[in-house]
Amino acid sequence: MNQFRTRLIVIFVLLTGLSVLAAGIFTAKLLEKSYIDSLKDSMQREIRLIAAGLDTRRSGNQAELVGYYNEEAKQLRDSAGARVTFIGADGTVLGDSDHDPATMDNHKGRNEIVDATGRTAGFSIRKSDTLHTDMLYVAVAMPNAQNGQLGFIRLAMGLENVDSLVRAQWLFLLVGLLILFVVVVGVSYRVAYGLTRPLEKIMRVANQITHMNYRSRVPVTSKDEIGKLGHAINTMADSLQAQVDRISENESQLKNVLENLLSGIIMIDKNERIVLLNRAAEDFIGFGADEVIGKKFDEAKQPFEFVQLIGECLDTREHIRDEMLFYYPEERILEINVTPIMGADDEWAGVLIVLHNITAMRRLERMRSEFVANVSHELKTPIASVKGFAETLLAGALDDKETAKSFLKIIFDESERLNRLIGDILELSKIESKRIPLQFSPVEMKGFVEQTLHVMRSEAAKKRIELEMSVPADMYIEADEDRLRQIVINLLSNGIAYTPEGGKVKVTVEPLATGVEPEYERIRLTIADTGIGIPRKDLPRIFERFYRVDKARSRSSGGTGLGLSIVKHLVDLHKGTIAVESEVGLGTRFTIELPVIH
Ligand code: ADP
């Protein structure tokens, strides 16, 4: 930009210098010419005055004429302020103020004389032979002059005056030029600065834009071409910024998607280096992105089979799917999809690995098949005993009436158990598959608990177990009454079953007040017994299907091992929670919390 400015200034200075020089030369020439012209005029006039005071018609011999004119010339020298020469019509010098006419040659051929011959006056400027300075010669012809008479009067004047005048003019011009030069440099600097400054600003902004500062703008003040350029740069910056914004928005969206994807994504480029790893993948392989990005895939400390799988896809460039058990950082079954990826120009660009955590799915499948195995096993036991006792009866035990009766009782009990078991299994599968929606209605808790306890009374009475309740009046909750009863009955019958004779089972309902408000959003339902309790190690598992602390005891109490599973599911359906506390030998307490309104 400085170069441009200097160039501008040089051009300005050169142009003005040249034009001032040209103007100077022109005026000097003009001045010289006009001075010489006026000199010519005045000298002509002088010659005529001289002629008027002379006897120009005088004739005679040469010596006589020379005597007269030479004397006159000498006298006129001072008043004319010039060299005076009288020349005869034939060119002979008759008199001269400065020289002896006898030494002077014929002047007929002198330019001014030739010029004046036949005209009024003639002029010539040339170096004087004697004085060696520029002289102006003005000659005026005497009309009708004959040979032997005065033909021309000539005045000669040195041009030193004109020269010094022109020199003074030049000096003046030079000083003027110098001043002008300074002024022009100053002005052109300002003009150039004014021109280049906005350009510099535009350049700075353009530079910033190339360095990705898209927010930089040119302050546009003028409406000229530079203003338009600034405006164009700003528009360009606007559109660049908009594009960059859009790109970065897309990028952050993509990044968000990638980071929040539950599937793990790993990208490996064609140089076999890991270039991308999302959060789920970090979690799956147990390494942070910063630890593995840039590394080769086989340097990332991964299970051998996994590395082999990637290597295979890198070799064959074909999609591979597999499932693998990972032990680190957590035991997990991962589904692995390794796919070759194509770049923009349809060129092979590496592989993409997609990891899905299928642990829960596989566990569920395992649980399903285990459930089927369990169910078959559970069903087999009562069926085997029904079959066994029936066989024994058929083999002859029927004859012994007492034995037959006790066997039939066992067969009846076992089929009853079978019935219960099938009922529970069906119930559980119905609840689990959520095929039966809950029928919510307001339930008045006090009445509800009284009724439920009533159902269980005869059962409790058999073991002389006391049933107690503590429920505030006028307490309502929104629930499916039948399902709620199923929950309480299951827990009560467990309480009765696992409490020795003479024990106690108590049902308590209380509001769960939040803050100081008398209103409450949840209620707490507690069923506590004074029974045998559950060992600490079994507590986490008692809600599992078919889980029993003591198989034999459960069987003798007629349990199926499904009761608590059903309870747990029903509580979940009511958006409630269930917890258990127990102390072996002291008793067990189940605490359920339910929302009042759904
Ligand atoms: P079951 O039909 O065998 O009672 P549940 O699912 O109802 O099956 O209970 C699972 C196991 O939890 C029972 O076998 C029993 O060992 C234990 N259990 C449940 N309730 C009680 C309780 N109130 N006191 C002691 N043990 C209990």
Coordinates of C-alpha atoms and ligand atoms in Angstrom, one line a residue:
M1 CA 0.0 0.0 0.0
N2 CA 2.9 2.4 0.7
Q3 CA 4.3 1.6 -2.7
F4 CA 1.0 2.6 -4.2
R5 CA 1.0 5.8 -2.2
T6 CA 4.6 6.7 -3.2
R7 CA 3.8 6.0 -6.8
L8 CA 0.8 8.3 -6.7
I9 CA 2.9 11.1 -5.1
V10 CA 5.6 10.7 -7.7
I11 CA 3.1 10.9 -10.5
F12 CA 1.5 14.0 -8.9
V13 CA 4.9 15.7 -8.4
L14 CA 6.2 14.8 -11.9
L15 CA 3.0 16.0 -13.5
T16 CA 2.9 19.3 -11.7
G17 CA 6.7 19.8 -12.1
L18 CA 6.5 19.2 -15.8
S19 CA 3.5 21.5 -16.3
V20 CA 5.1 24.3 -14.2
L21 CA 8.3 23.9 -16.2
A22 CA 6.5 24.0 -19.5
A23 CA 4.5 27.1 -18.3
G24 CA 7.8 28.7 -17.2
I25 CA 9.6 28.1 -20.5
F26 CA 6.6 29.4 -22.4
T27 CA 6.3 32.6 -20.3
A28 CA 10.1 33.1 -20.4
K29 CA 10.0 32.9 -24.2
L30 CA 6.9 35.1 -24.4
L31 CA 8.6 37.6 -22.1
E32 CA 11.8 37.6 -24.2
K33 CA 9.8 38.0 -27.4
S34 CA 7.7 40.9 -26.1
Y35 CA 10.7 42.6 -24.7
I36 CA 12.6 42.3 -27.9
D37 CA 9.5 43.4 -29.8
S38 CA 9.1 46.5 -27.7
L39 CA 12.8 47.2 -28.0
K40 CA 12.5 46.9 -31.8
D41 CA 9.6 49.4 -31.8
S42 CA 11.4 51.9 -29.6
M43 CA 14.7 51.5 -31.6
Q44 CA 12.7 52.1 -34.9
R45 CA 11.2 55.2 -33.4
E46 CA 14.6 56.4 -32.3
I47 CA 16.0 55.8 -35.7
R48 CA 13.2 57.9 -37.2
L49 CA 13.9 60.7 -34.7
I50 CA 17.6 60.5 -35.6
A51 CA 16.7 60.6 -39.3
A52 CA 14.6 63.7 -38.7
G53 CA 17.5 65.6 -37.1
L54 CA 19.9 64.7 -39.9
D55 CA 20.6 65.7 -43.5
T56 CA 19.9 62.3 -45.0
R57 CA 19.9 63.7 -48.5
R58 CA 23.5 64.8 -48.3
S59 CA 25.7 63.6 -51.2
G60 CA 29.3 63.9 -52.0
N61 CA 32.5 62.0 -52.0
Q62 CA 33.1 59.2 -49.6
A63 CA 35.5 61.0 -47.3
E64 CA 33.2 63.9 -46.9
L65 CA 30.2 61.7 -46.1
V66 CA 32.2 59.7 -43.6
G67 CA 33.5 62.8 -41.9
Y68 CA 29.9 64.0 -41.4
Y69 CA 28.1 60.8 -40.5
N70 CA 30.9 59.5 -38.3
E71 CA 30.9 62.6 -36.3
E72 CA 27.0 62.5 -36.0
A73 CA 27.2 58.8 -35.0
K74 CA 29.6 59.5 -32.1
Q75 CA 27.4 62.4 -30.9
L76 CA 24.2 60.4 -31.0
R77 CA 25.8 57.4 -29.1
D78 CA 24.9 58.6 -25.7
S79 CA 21.4 60.0 -26.4
A80 CA 20.5 56.9 -28.2
G81 CA 22.0 54.6 -25.6
A82 CA 23.0 52.3 -28.5
R83 CA 25.6 51.8 -31.1
V84 CA 24.7 54.0 -34.1
T85 CA 25.8 53.0 -37.6
F86 CA 25.2 54.9 -40.8
I87 CA 25.4 52.8 -43.9
G88 CA 25.4 54.0 -47.5
A89 CA 22.9 52.7 -50.0
D90 CA 25.6 50.5 -51.5
G91 CA 26.5 49.0 -48.1
T92 CA 29.6 51.0 -47.3
V93 CA 29.8 52.1 -43.7
L94 CA 29.6 55.9 -43.5
G95 CA 29.8 56.3 -39.8
D96 CA 29.8 54.3 -36.6
S97 CA 29.7 55.3 -33.0
D98 CA 31.9 52.6 -31.8
H99 CA 34.3 51.8 -34.7
D100 CA 36.3 53.4 -37.4
P101 CA 34.3 53.1 -40.6
A102 CA 37.5 52.6 -42.6
T103 CA 38.2 49.3 -40.9
M104 CA 34.7 48.0 -41.4
D105 CA 33.8 46.0 -44.5
N106 CA 30.7 46.4 -46.7
H107 CA 27.5 45.8 -44.7
K108 CA 25.2 45.1 -47.7
G109 CA 25.1 41.4 -46.8
R110 CA 24.2 41.9 -43.1
N111 CA 20.9 40.2 -42.3
E112 CA 19.2 43.4 -40.9
I113 CA 20.2 45.3 -44.1
V114 CA 19.0 42.6 -46.4
D115 CA 15.8 42.5 -44.3
A116 CA 15.4 46.3 -44.5
T117 CA 16.1 46.6 -48.2
G118 CA 12.9 47.5 -50.0
R119 CA 11.0 47.7 -46.7
T120 CA 10.8 50.1 -43.9
A121 CA 12.9 48.2 -41.3
G122 CA 15.0 45.0 -40.8
F123 CA 16.0 43.1 -37.8
S124 CA 18.7 40.7 -36.8
I125 CA 19.9 39.2 -33.6
R126 CA 23.4 37.8 -33.6
K127 CA 26.7 37.8 -31.8
S128 CA 28.6 40.9 -32.4
D129 CA 32.0 40.2 -34.0
T130 CA 33.6 42.7 -31.7
L131 CA 31.7 42.5 -28.5
H132 CA 30.9 38.8 -28.6
T133 CA 27.5 39.3 -26.9
D134 CA 24.0 38.9 -28.3
M135 CA 23.1 42.1 -30.1
L136 CA 19.8 43.3 -31.6
Y137 CA 20.3 45.1 -34.8
V138 CA 17.5 47.3 -36.1
A139 CA 18.0 48.9 -39.5
V140 CA 15.7 51.4 -41.2
A141 CA 16.1 52.1 -44.9
M142 CA 16.1 55.7 -46.1
P143 CA 13.4 56.1 -48.8
N144 CA 14.7 56.7 -52.4
A145 CA 18.3 56.7 -51.4
Q146 CA 20.8 56.8 -54.3
N147 CA 24.3 55.4 -54.4
G148 CA 26.6 57.8 -52.6
Q149 CA 23.9 58.8 -50.2
L150 CA 22.9 57.5 -46.7
G151 CA 21.0 54.2 -47.4
F152 CA 20.4 52.8 -43.8
I153 CA 20.5 53.9 -40.2
R154 CA 21.2 51.1 -37.9
L155 CA 21.0 50.9 -34.1
A156 CA 22.5 48.0 -32.2
M157 CA 21.8 47.2 -28.7
G158 CA 23.2 44.5 -26.4
L159 CA 20.7 42.1 -25.1
E160 CA 22.3 41.6 -21.7
N161 CA 19.2 43.4 -20.2
V162 CA 16.9 40.9 -21.8
D163 CA 19.1 38.0 -20.7
S164 CA 19.2 39.2 -17.1
L165 CA 15.5 39.8 -17.2
V166 CA 15.0 36.2 -18.5
R167 CA 17.4 34.9 -15.9
A168 CA 15.5 36.7 -13.1
Q169 CA 12.4 35.3 -14.5
W170 CA 14.0 31.8 -14.4
L171 CA 15.1 32.3 -10.8
F172 CA 11.6 33.4 -9.8
L173 CA 10.2 30.5 -11.6
L174 CA 12.7 28.1 -9.9
V175 CA 11.7 29.5 -6.4
G176 CA 8.1 29.2 -7.4
L177 CA 8.7 25.7 -8.7
L178 CA 10.3 24.7 -5.4
I179 CA 7.5 26.1 -3.3
L180 CA 5.0 24.5 -5.7
F181 CA 6.9 21.3 -5.3
V182 CA 6.6 21.3 -1.6
V183 CA 3.0 22.2 -1.8
V184 CA 2.3 19.6 -4.4
V185 CA 4.1 16.9 -2.3
G186 CA 2.1 17.9 0.7
V187 CA -1.2 18.0 -1.1
S188 CA -0.5 14.9 -3.1
Y189 CA 0.5 13.1 0.1
R190 CA -2.8 14.1 1.6
V191 CA -4.7 13.1 -1.5
A192 CA -2.8 9.8 -1.8
Y193 CA -3.3 9.2 1.9
G194 CA -7.0 9.9 1.5
L195 CA -7.2 7.6 -1.4
T196 CA -5.1 4.8 0.1
R197 CA -6.3 4.9 3.7
P198 CA -9.8 3.4 2.9
L199 CA -8.0 0.9 0.7
E200 CA -5.7 0.0 3.6
K201 CA -8.7 -0.5 5.8
I202 CA -10.3 -2.7 3.2
M203 CA -7.1 -4.7 2.9
R204 CA -6.9 -5.1 6.6
V205 CA -10.5 -6.4 6.8
A206 CA -9.8 -8.7 3.8
N207 CA -6.8 -10.0 5.7
Q208 CA -8.8 -10.6 8.8
I209 CA -11.4 -12.4 6.8
T210 CA -8.7 -14.7 5.4
H211 CA -7.7 -15.4 8.9
M212 CA -11.2 -16.5 9.7
N213 CA -12.4 -13.4 11.6
Y214 CA -15.6 -13.2 9.7
R215 CA -17.0 -10.5 12.0
S216 CA -14.6 -7.8 10.7
R217 CA -16.3 -5.1 8.6
V218 CA -15.1 -2.1 6.6
P219 CA -16.5 1.2 7.9
V220 CA -18.1 2.6 4.7
T221 CA -18.3 6.4 4.6
S222 CA -18.1 7.4 1.0
K223 CA -20.4 6.6 -2.0
D224 CA -17.5 6.5 -4.5
E225 CA -15.8 3.4 -6.0
I226 CA -13.8 2.8 -2.8
G227 CA -17.0 3.0 -0.8
K228 CA -18.6 0.5 -3.2
L229 CA -15.6 -1.8 -2.8
G230 CA -15.9 -1.6 1.0
H231 CA -19.5 -2.4 0.6
A232 CA -18.8 -5.3 -1.6
I233 CA -16.2 -6.7 0.9
N234 CA -18.8 -6.3 3.7
T235 CA -21.5 -8.1 1.7
M236 CA -18.9 -10.9 1.0
A237 CA -18.1 -11.0 4.7
D238 CA -21.8 -11.2 5.5
S239 CA -22.4 -14.1 3.2
L240 CA -19.2 -15.8 4.4
Q241 CA -20.3 -15.3 8.0
A242 CA -23.8 -16.6 7.2
Q243 CA -22.3 -19.7 5.5
V244 CA -19.8 -20.3 8.3
D245 CA -22.5 -19.9 10.9
R246 CA -24.7 -22.4 9.0
I247 CA -21.8 -24.8 8.6
S248 CA -20.9 -24.6 12.3
E249 CA -24.5 -25.0 13.3
N250 CA -24.7 -28.1 11.1
E251 CA -21.5 -29.3 12.6
S252 CA -22.7 -28.7 16.2
Q253 CA -25.9 -30.5 15.4
L254 CA -24.1 -33.5 14.0
K255 CA -21.7 -33.4 16.9
N256 CA -24.7 -33.3 19.3
V257 CA -26.3 -36.3 17.5
L258 CA -23.0 -38.2 17.6
E259 CA -22.3 -37.4 21.2
N260 CA -25.8 -38.3 22.4
L261 CA -26.1 -41.4 20.3
L262 CA -26.5 -44.5 22.4
S263 CA -24.6 -46.5 19.9
G264 CA -20.8 -46.3 19.9
I265 CA -19.2 -44.9 16.8
I266 CA -15.5 -45.3 15.9
M267 CA -14.0 -44.1 12.6
I268 CA -10.7 -45.4 11.3
D269 CA -9.1 -43.8 8.3
K270 CA -7.4 -45.5 5.4
N271 CA -4.1 -45.2 7.2
E272 CA -5.6 -47.4 9.9
R273 CA -5.6 -44.6 12.4
I274 CA -8.5 -43.8 14.8
V275 CA -10.0 -40.5 13.8
L276 CA -13.3 -40.3 15.6
L277 CA -14.7 -41.7 18.8
N278 CA -18.1 -40.7 20.3
R279 CA -19.0 -40.6 23.9
A280 CA -20.8 -44.0 23.9
A281 CA -17.8 -45.6 22.2
E282 CA -15.5 -44.1 24.9
D283 CA -17.7 -45.7 27.5
F284 CA -17.8 -49.1 25.7
I285 CA -14.0 -49.4 25.1
G286 CA -13.0 -47.8 28.4
F287 CA -10.7 -45.1 26.8
G288 CA -11.2 -41.4 26.3
A289 CA -11.1 -40.0 22.8
D290 CA -7.9 -38.0 23.6
E291 CA -6.1 -41.2 24.5
V292 CA -6.8 -43.1 21.3
I293 CA -7.4 -40.6 18.5
G294 CA -4.5 -40.6 16.2
K295 CA -3.3 -44.0 17.3
K296 CA -3.4 -47.0 15.0
F297 CA -6.4 -49.2 15.7
D298 CA -4.2 -52.1 16.9
E299 CA -2.4 -49.9 19.4
A300 CA -5.5 -49.1 21.4
K301 CA -5.4 -51.9 23.9
Q302 CA -8.6 -53.6 22.8
P303 CA -9.6 -57.3 23.0
F304 CA -7.7 -59.3 20.5
E305 CA -10.9 -60.6 18.7
F306 CA -12.2 -57.0 18.3
V307 CA -8.9 -55.8 16.8
Q308 CA -8.9 -58.8 14.5
L309 CA -12.4 -58.0 13.3
I310 CA -11.4 -54.5 12.4
G311 CA -8.3 -55.7 10.6
E312 CA -10.4 -58.2 8.7
C313 CA -12.7 -55.4 7.4
L314 CA -9.7 -53.2 6.6
D315 CA -8.4 -56.1 4.5
T316 CA -11.6 -57.3 2.8
R317 CA -13.4 -54.0 2.8
E318 CA -16.6 -55.9 3.4
H319 CA -19.3 -55.4 6.1
I320 CA -18.8 -57.6 9.1
R321 CA -21.2 -58.1 12.0
D322 CA -20.5 -60.0 15.2
E323 CA -21.3 -60.1 18.9
M324 CA -18.6 -60.0 21.6
L325 CA -18.4 -60.2 25.3
F326 CA -16.3 -57.3 26.7
Y327 CA -15.0 -57.6 30.2
Y328 CA -13.4 -54.1 30.4
P329 CA -14.5 -51.5 31.6
E330 CA -17.7 -53.4 32.4
E331 CA -19.0 -56.8 31.5
R332 CA -21.0 -56.1 28.4
I333 CA -22.2 -57.9 25.3
L334 CA -21.6 -55.6 22.3
E335 CA -22.9 -56.0 18.8
I336 CA -20.2 -54.9 16.5
N337 CA -20.8 -53.7 12.9
V338 CA -17.7 -52.8 10.9
T339 CA -18.5 -51.2 7.5
P340 CA -16.1 -49.8 4.9
I341 CA -16.8 -46.2 4.2
M342 CA -16.4 -44.3 0.9
G343 CA -15.0 -40.8 0.6
A344 CA -16.4 -37.9 -1.4
D345 CA -14.9 -39.2 -4.7
D346 CA -16.2 -42.8 -4.1
E347 CA -12.8 -43.8 -2.9
W348 CA -12.3 -46.1 0.0
A349 CA -11.7 -43.9 3.1
G350 CA -11.5 -46.3 6.0
V351 CA -14.0 -48.2 8.2
L352 CA -16.8 -47.2 10.5
I353 CA -17.4 -49.2 13.6
V354 CA -20.9 -49.1 15.2
L355 CA -21.2 -50.7 18.6
H356 CA -24.6 -51.5 20.2
N357 CA -24.9 -52.5 23.8
I358 CA -27.1 -55.6 23.7
T359 CA -26.4 -56.8 27.2
A360 CA -29.9 -56.1 28.4
M361 CA -31.5 -57.7 25.4
R362 CA -29.4 -60.8 25.8
R363 CA -30.1 -60.9 29.5
L364 CA -33.8 -60.6 28.9
E365 CA -33.7 -63.4 26.5
R366 CA -31.7 -65.5 29.0
M367 CA -34.3 -64.6 31.7
R368 CA -37.1 -65.7 29.4
S369 CA -35.6 -69.0 28.7
E370 CA -34.7 -69.5 32.3
F371 CA -38.3 -68.6 33.2
V372 CA -39.6 -71.2 30.9
A373 CA -37.2 -73.8 32.5
N374 CA -38.3 -72.7 35.9
V375 CA -42.0 -72.9 35.1
S376 CA -41.6 -76.4 33.7
H377 CA -39.7 -77.3 36.8
E378 CA -42.2 -75.8 39.1
L379 CA -45.1 -77.5 37.3
K380 CA -43.3 -80.8 37.2
T381 CA -43.1 -81.2 41.0
P382 CA -46.8 -81.1 41.8
I383 CA -47.7 -83.1 38.7
A384 CA -45.1 -85.8 39.7
S385 CA -46.6 -86.0 43.2
V386 CA -50.2 -86.2 41.9
K387 CA -49.2 -88.9 39.5
G388 CA -47.2 -90.8 42.2
F389 CA -50.1 -90.8 44.7
A390 CA -52.6 -91.7 42.0
E391 CA -50.5 -94.6 40.9
T392 CA -50.1 -95.8 44.5
L393 CA -53.9 -95.7 44.9
L394 CA -54.4 -97.6 41.7
A395 CA -51.9 -100.2 42.8
G396 CA -54.1 -101.1 45.8
A397 CA -53.8 -98.4 48.4
L398 CA -57.5 -97.6 47.7
D399 CA -58.5 -100.6 49.9
D400 CA -57.0 -98.9 52.9
K401 CA -59.6 -96.3 53.5
E402 CA -57.5 -94.1 55.8
T403 CA -54.4 -94.1 53.6
A404 CA -56.6 -93.6 50.5
K405 CA -58.2 -90.5 52.1
S406 CA -54.8 -89.0 53.1
F407 CA -53.4 -89.7 49.6
L408 CA -56.5 -88.1 48.0
K409 CA -56.0 -85.1 50.3
I410 CA -52.4 -84.8 49.0
I411 CA -53.6 -85.1 45.4
F412 CA -56.2 -82.4 46.1
D413 CA -53.6 -80.1 47.7
E414 CA -51.1 -80.5 44.9
S415 CA -53.6 -79.9 42.2
E416 CA -54.7 -76.8 44.2
R417 CA -51.1 -75.7 44.2
L418 CA -50.8 -76.4 40.5
N419 CA -53.9 -74.3 40.0
R420 CA -52.4 -71.5 42.0
L421 CA -49.1 -71.7 40.2
I422 CA -50.8 -71.6 36.8
G423 CA -53.0 -68.7 38.0
D424 CA -49.9 -66.8 39.2
I425 CA -47.9 -67.4 36.0
L426 CA -50.8 -66.3 33.9
E427 CA -51.3 -63.3 36.1
L428 CA -47.7 -62.3 36.0
S429 CA -47.5 -62.6 32.2
K430 CA -50.6 -60.6 31.8
I431 CA -49.2 -57.8 34.1
E432 CA -45.8 -57.9 32.5
S433 CA -47.1 -57.6 29.0
K434 CA -49.4 -54.8 30.2
R435 CA -52.3 -56.4 28.4
I436 CA -54.8 -55.3 31.1
P437 CA -54.9 -51.6 31.7
L438 CA -55.5 -50.4 35.3
Q439 CA -58.9 -49.1 36.2
F440 CA -58.3 -46.1 38.4
S441 CA -61.0 -45.0 40.8
P442 CA -61.0 -43.3 44.2
V443 CA -60.3 -45.8 47.0
E444 CA -61.2 -45.0 50.6
M445 CA -58.3 -46.5 52.5
K446 CA -59.8 -47.3 55.8
G447 CA -62.8 -49.2 54.4
F448 CA -60.5 -50.9 51.9
V449 CA -58.0 -52.1 54.5
E450 CA -60.8 -53.4 56.8
Q451 CA -62.4 -55.4 53.9
T452 CA -59.0 -56.9 52.9
L453 CA -58.1 -57.8 56.5
H454 CA -61.6 -59.5 56.7
V455 CA -60.7 -61.7 53.8
M456 CA -57.5 -62.8 55.6
R457 CA -59.0 -63.3 59.0
S458 CA -59.8 -67.0 58.9
E459 CA -56.3 -67.7 57.5
A460 CA -54.7 -65.7 60.4
A461 CA -57.0 -67.3 63.0
K462 CA -55.7 -70.7 62.0
K463 CA -52.3 -69.7 63.2
R464 CA -53.7 -67.5 66.0
I465 CA -52.1 -64.5 64.4
E466 CA -53.3 -61.1 65.3
L467 CA -54.2 -58.7 62.5
E468 CA -53.9 -55.0 63.3
M469 CA -54.5 -51.8 61.3
S470 CA -53.9 -48.1 61.7
V471 CA -55.5 -46.1 58.9
P472 CA -56.8 -42.5 59.2
A473 CA -60.4 -41.9 58.3
D474 CA -61.4 -40.1 55.1
M475 CA -58.2 -40.9 53.2
Y476 CA -58.6 -41.4 49.5
I477 CA -56.2 -42.4 46.8
E478 CA -56.6 -43.0 43.1
A479 CA -55.9 -46.7 42.4
D480 CA -57.1 -49.8 40.7
E481 CA -58.9 -51.3 43.7
D482 CA -58.7 -55.0 42.7
R483 CA -54.9 -54.7 41.9
L484 CA -54.3 -52.8 45.1
R485 CA -56.1 -55.6 47.0
Q486 CA -54.0 -58.1 45.3
I487 CA -50.9 -56.3 46.5
V488 CA -52.1 -56.1 50.1
I489 CA -53.4 -59.7 50.1
N490 CA -50.1 -61.1 48.7
L491 CA -48.1 -59.2 51.4
L492 CA -50.5 -60.2 54.2
S493 CA -50.5 -63.9 53.2
N494 CA -46.7 -63.8 53.2
G495 CA -46.8 -62.1 56.6
I496 CA -49.1 -64.8 57.9
A497 CA -47.2 -67.6 56.2
Y498 CA -43.8 -66.6 57.5
T499 CA -44.8 -65.7 61.1
P500 CA -45.0 -68.4 63.7
E501 CA -48.2 -69.0 65.8
G502 CA -49.2 -66.2 68.1
G503 CA -47.5 -63.5 66.1
K504 CA -48.8 -60.2 64.7
V505 CA -49.2 -58.6 61.3
K506 CA -50.0 -54.9 61.1
V507 CA -51.1 -52.7 58.2
T508 CA -50.5 -49.0 58.5
V509 CA -51.5 -46.2 56.1
E510 CA -50.2 -42.7 56.6
P511 CA -50.0 -39.5 54.4
L512 CA -46.6 -38.4 53.2
A513 CA -46.8 -34.7 53.8
T514 CA -44.5 -32.5 51.8
G515 CA -43.4 -29.4 53.6
V516 CA -45.9 -27.6 55.9
E517 CA -48.9 -28.1 53.6
P518 CA -51.6 -30.3 55.1
E519 CA -52.1 -31.6 51.5
Y520 CA -50.2 -34.7 50.5
E521 CA -49.2 -36.1 47.2
R522 CA -48.3 -39.6 48.3
I523 CA -49.3 -42.1 50.9
R524 CA -47.2 -44.8 52.7
L525 CA -48.6 -48.3 53.1
T526 CA -46.7 -50.5 55.6
I527 CA -47.2 -54.2 56.2
A528 CA -45.1 -55.4 59.1
D529 CA -44.9 -58.8 60.7
T530 CA -43.2 -60.3 63.7
G531 CA -42.1 -63.3 61.7
I532 CA -38.9 -65.2 60.9
G533 CA -37.4 -62.4 58.8
I534 CA -35.3 -62.6 55.7
P535 CA -31.5 -63.0 55.8
R536 CA -29.7 -59.8 54.5
K537 CA -28.1 -61.6 51.6
D538 CA -31.5 -62.6 50.2
L539 CA -33.1 -59.2 50.5
P540 CA -32.0 -57.9 47.0
R541 CA -33.4 -61.0 45.3
I542 CA -36.8 -61.7 46.9
F543 CA -38.7 -59.7 44.1
E544 CA -37.3 -62.1 41.5
R545 CA -39.6 -64.7 40.0
F546 CA -39.5 -68.1 41.7
Y547 CA -37.0 -66.8 44.2
R548 CA -37.4 -68.3 47.6
V549 CA -35.3 -68.0 50.7
D550 CA -36.1 -71.5 51.9
K551 CA -37.7 -73.8 49.2
A552 CA -39.1 -76.3 51.7
R553 CA -40.7 -73.8 53.9
S554 CA -42.2 -71.9 51.0
R555 CA -43.6 -75.1 49.7
S556 CA -45.1 -76.1 53.0
S557 CA -46.7 -72.6 53.2
G558 CA -48.2 -73.2 49.7
G559 CA -46.1 -70.4 48.1
T560 CA -45.3 -70.2 44.4
G561 CA -42.4 -67.9 44.6
L562 CA -44.2 -65.5 42.3
G563 CA -46.2 -63.4 44.9
L564 CA -43.6 -60.7 45.4
S565 CA -42.8 -60.5 41.7
I566 CA -46.5 -59.8 41.1
V567 CA -46.6 -57.2 43.9
K568 CA -43.5 -55.4 42.5
H569 CA -45.1 -55.2 39.0
L570 CA -48.4 -53.9 40.3
V571 CA -46.7 -51.3 42.4
D572 CA -44.7 -50.2 39.4
L573 CA -48.0 -49.9 37.4
H574 CA -49.3 -47.6 40.1
K575 CA -46.1 -45.5 39.7
G576 CA -45.2 -46.4 43.3
T577 CA -42.1 -47.8 45.0
I578 CA -41.7 -50.8 47.2
A579 CA -38.9 -51.4 49.8
V580 CA -38.2 -54.1 52.3
E581 CA -36.5 -54.2 55.7
S582 CA -36.0 -57.3 57.7
E583 CA -34.3 -58.7 60.7
V584 CA -34.0 -62.5 61.0
G585 CA -36.1 -63.7 63.9
L586 CA -37.7 -60.3 64.5
G587 CA -39.8 -59.7 61.5
T588 CA -40.2 -58.1 58.1
R589 CA -41.6 -54.8 57.0
F590 CA -42.7 -54.0 53.4
T591 CA -43.1 -50.3 52.7
I592 CA -45.0 -49.1 49.7
E593 CA -45.3 -45.5 48.6
L594 CA -48.1 -44.6 46.1
P595 CA -49.1 -41.3 44.5
V596 CA -52.5 -40.1 45.5
I597 CA -53.5 -38.8 42.1
H598 CA -52.6 -40.1 38.6
Ligands
ADP1 P1 -43.8 -67.3 48.0 O1 -44.9 -67.7 47.2 O2 -42.8 -68.4 48.2 O3 -44.1 -66.7 49.3 P2 -43.0 -64.7 47.3 O4 -42.5 -64.1 46.0 O5 -44.2 -64.1 47.9 O6 -43.0 -66.3 47.2 O7 -41.8 -64.5 48.3 C1 -40.5 -64.8 48.0 C2 -39.7 -65.3 49.2 O8 -39.5 -64.2 50.1 C3 -40.4 -66.3 50.0 O9 -40.2 -67.6 49.6 C4 -39.9 -66.1 51.4 O10 -38.7 -66.8 51.6 C5 -39.5 -64.6 51.4 N1 -40.6 -63.8 52.1 C6 -41.6 -63.1 51.6 N2 -42.3 -62.5 52.5 C7 -41.7 -62.8 53.7 C8 -42.0 -62.4 55.0 N3 -43.1 -61.6 55.4 N4 -41.2 -62.9 56.0 C9 -40.2 -63.7 55.7 N5 -39.9 -64.1 54.5 C10 -40.6 -63.6 53.5

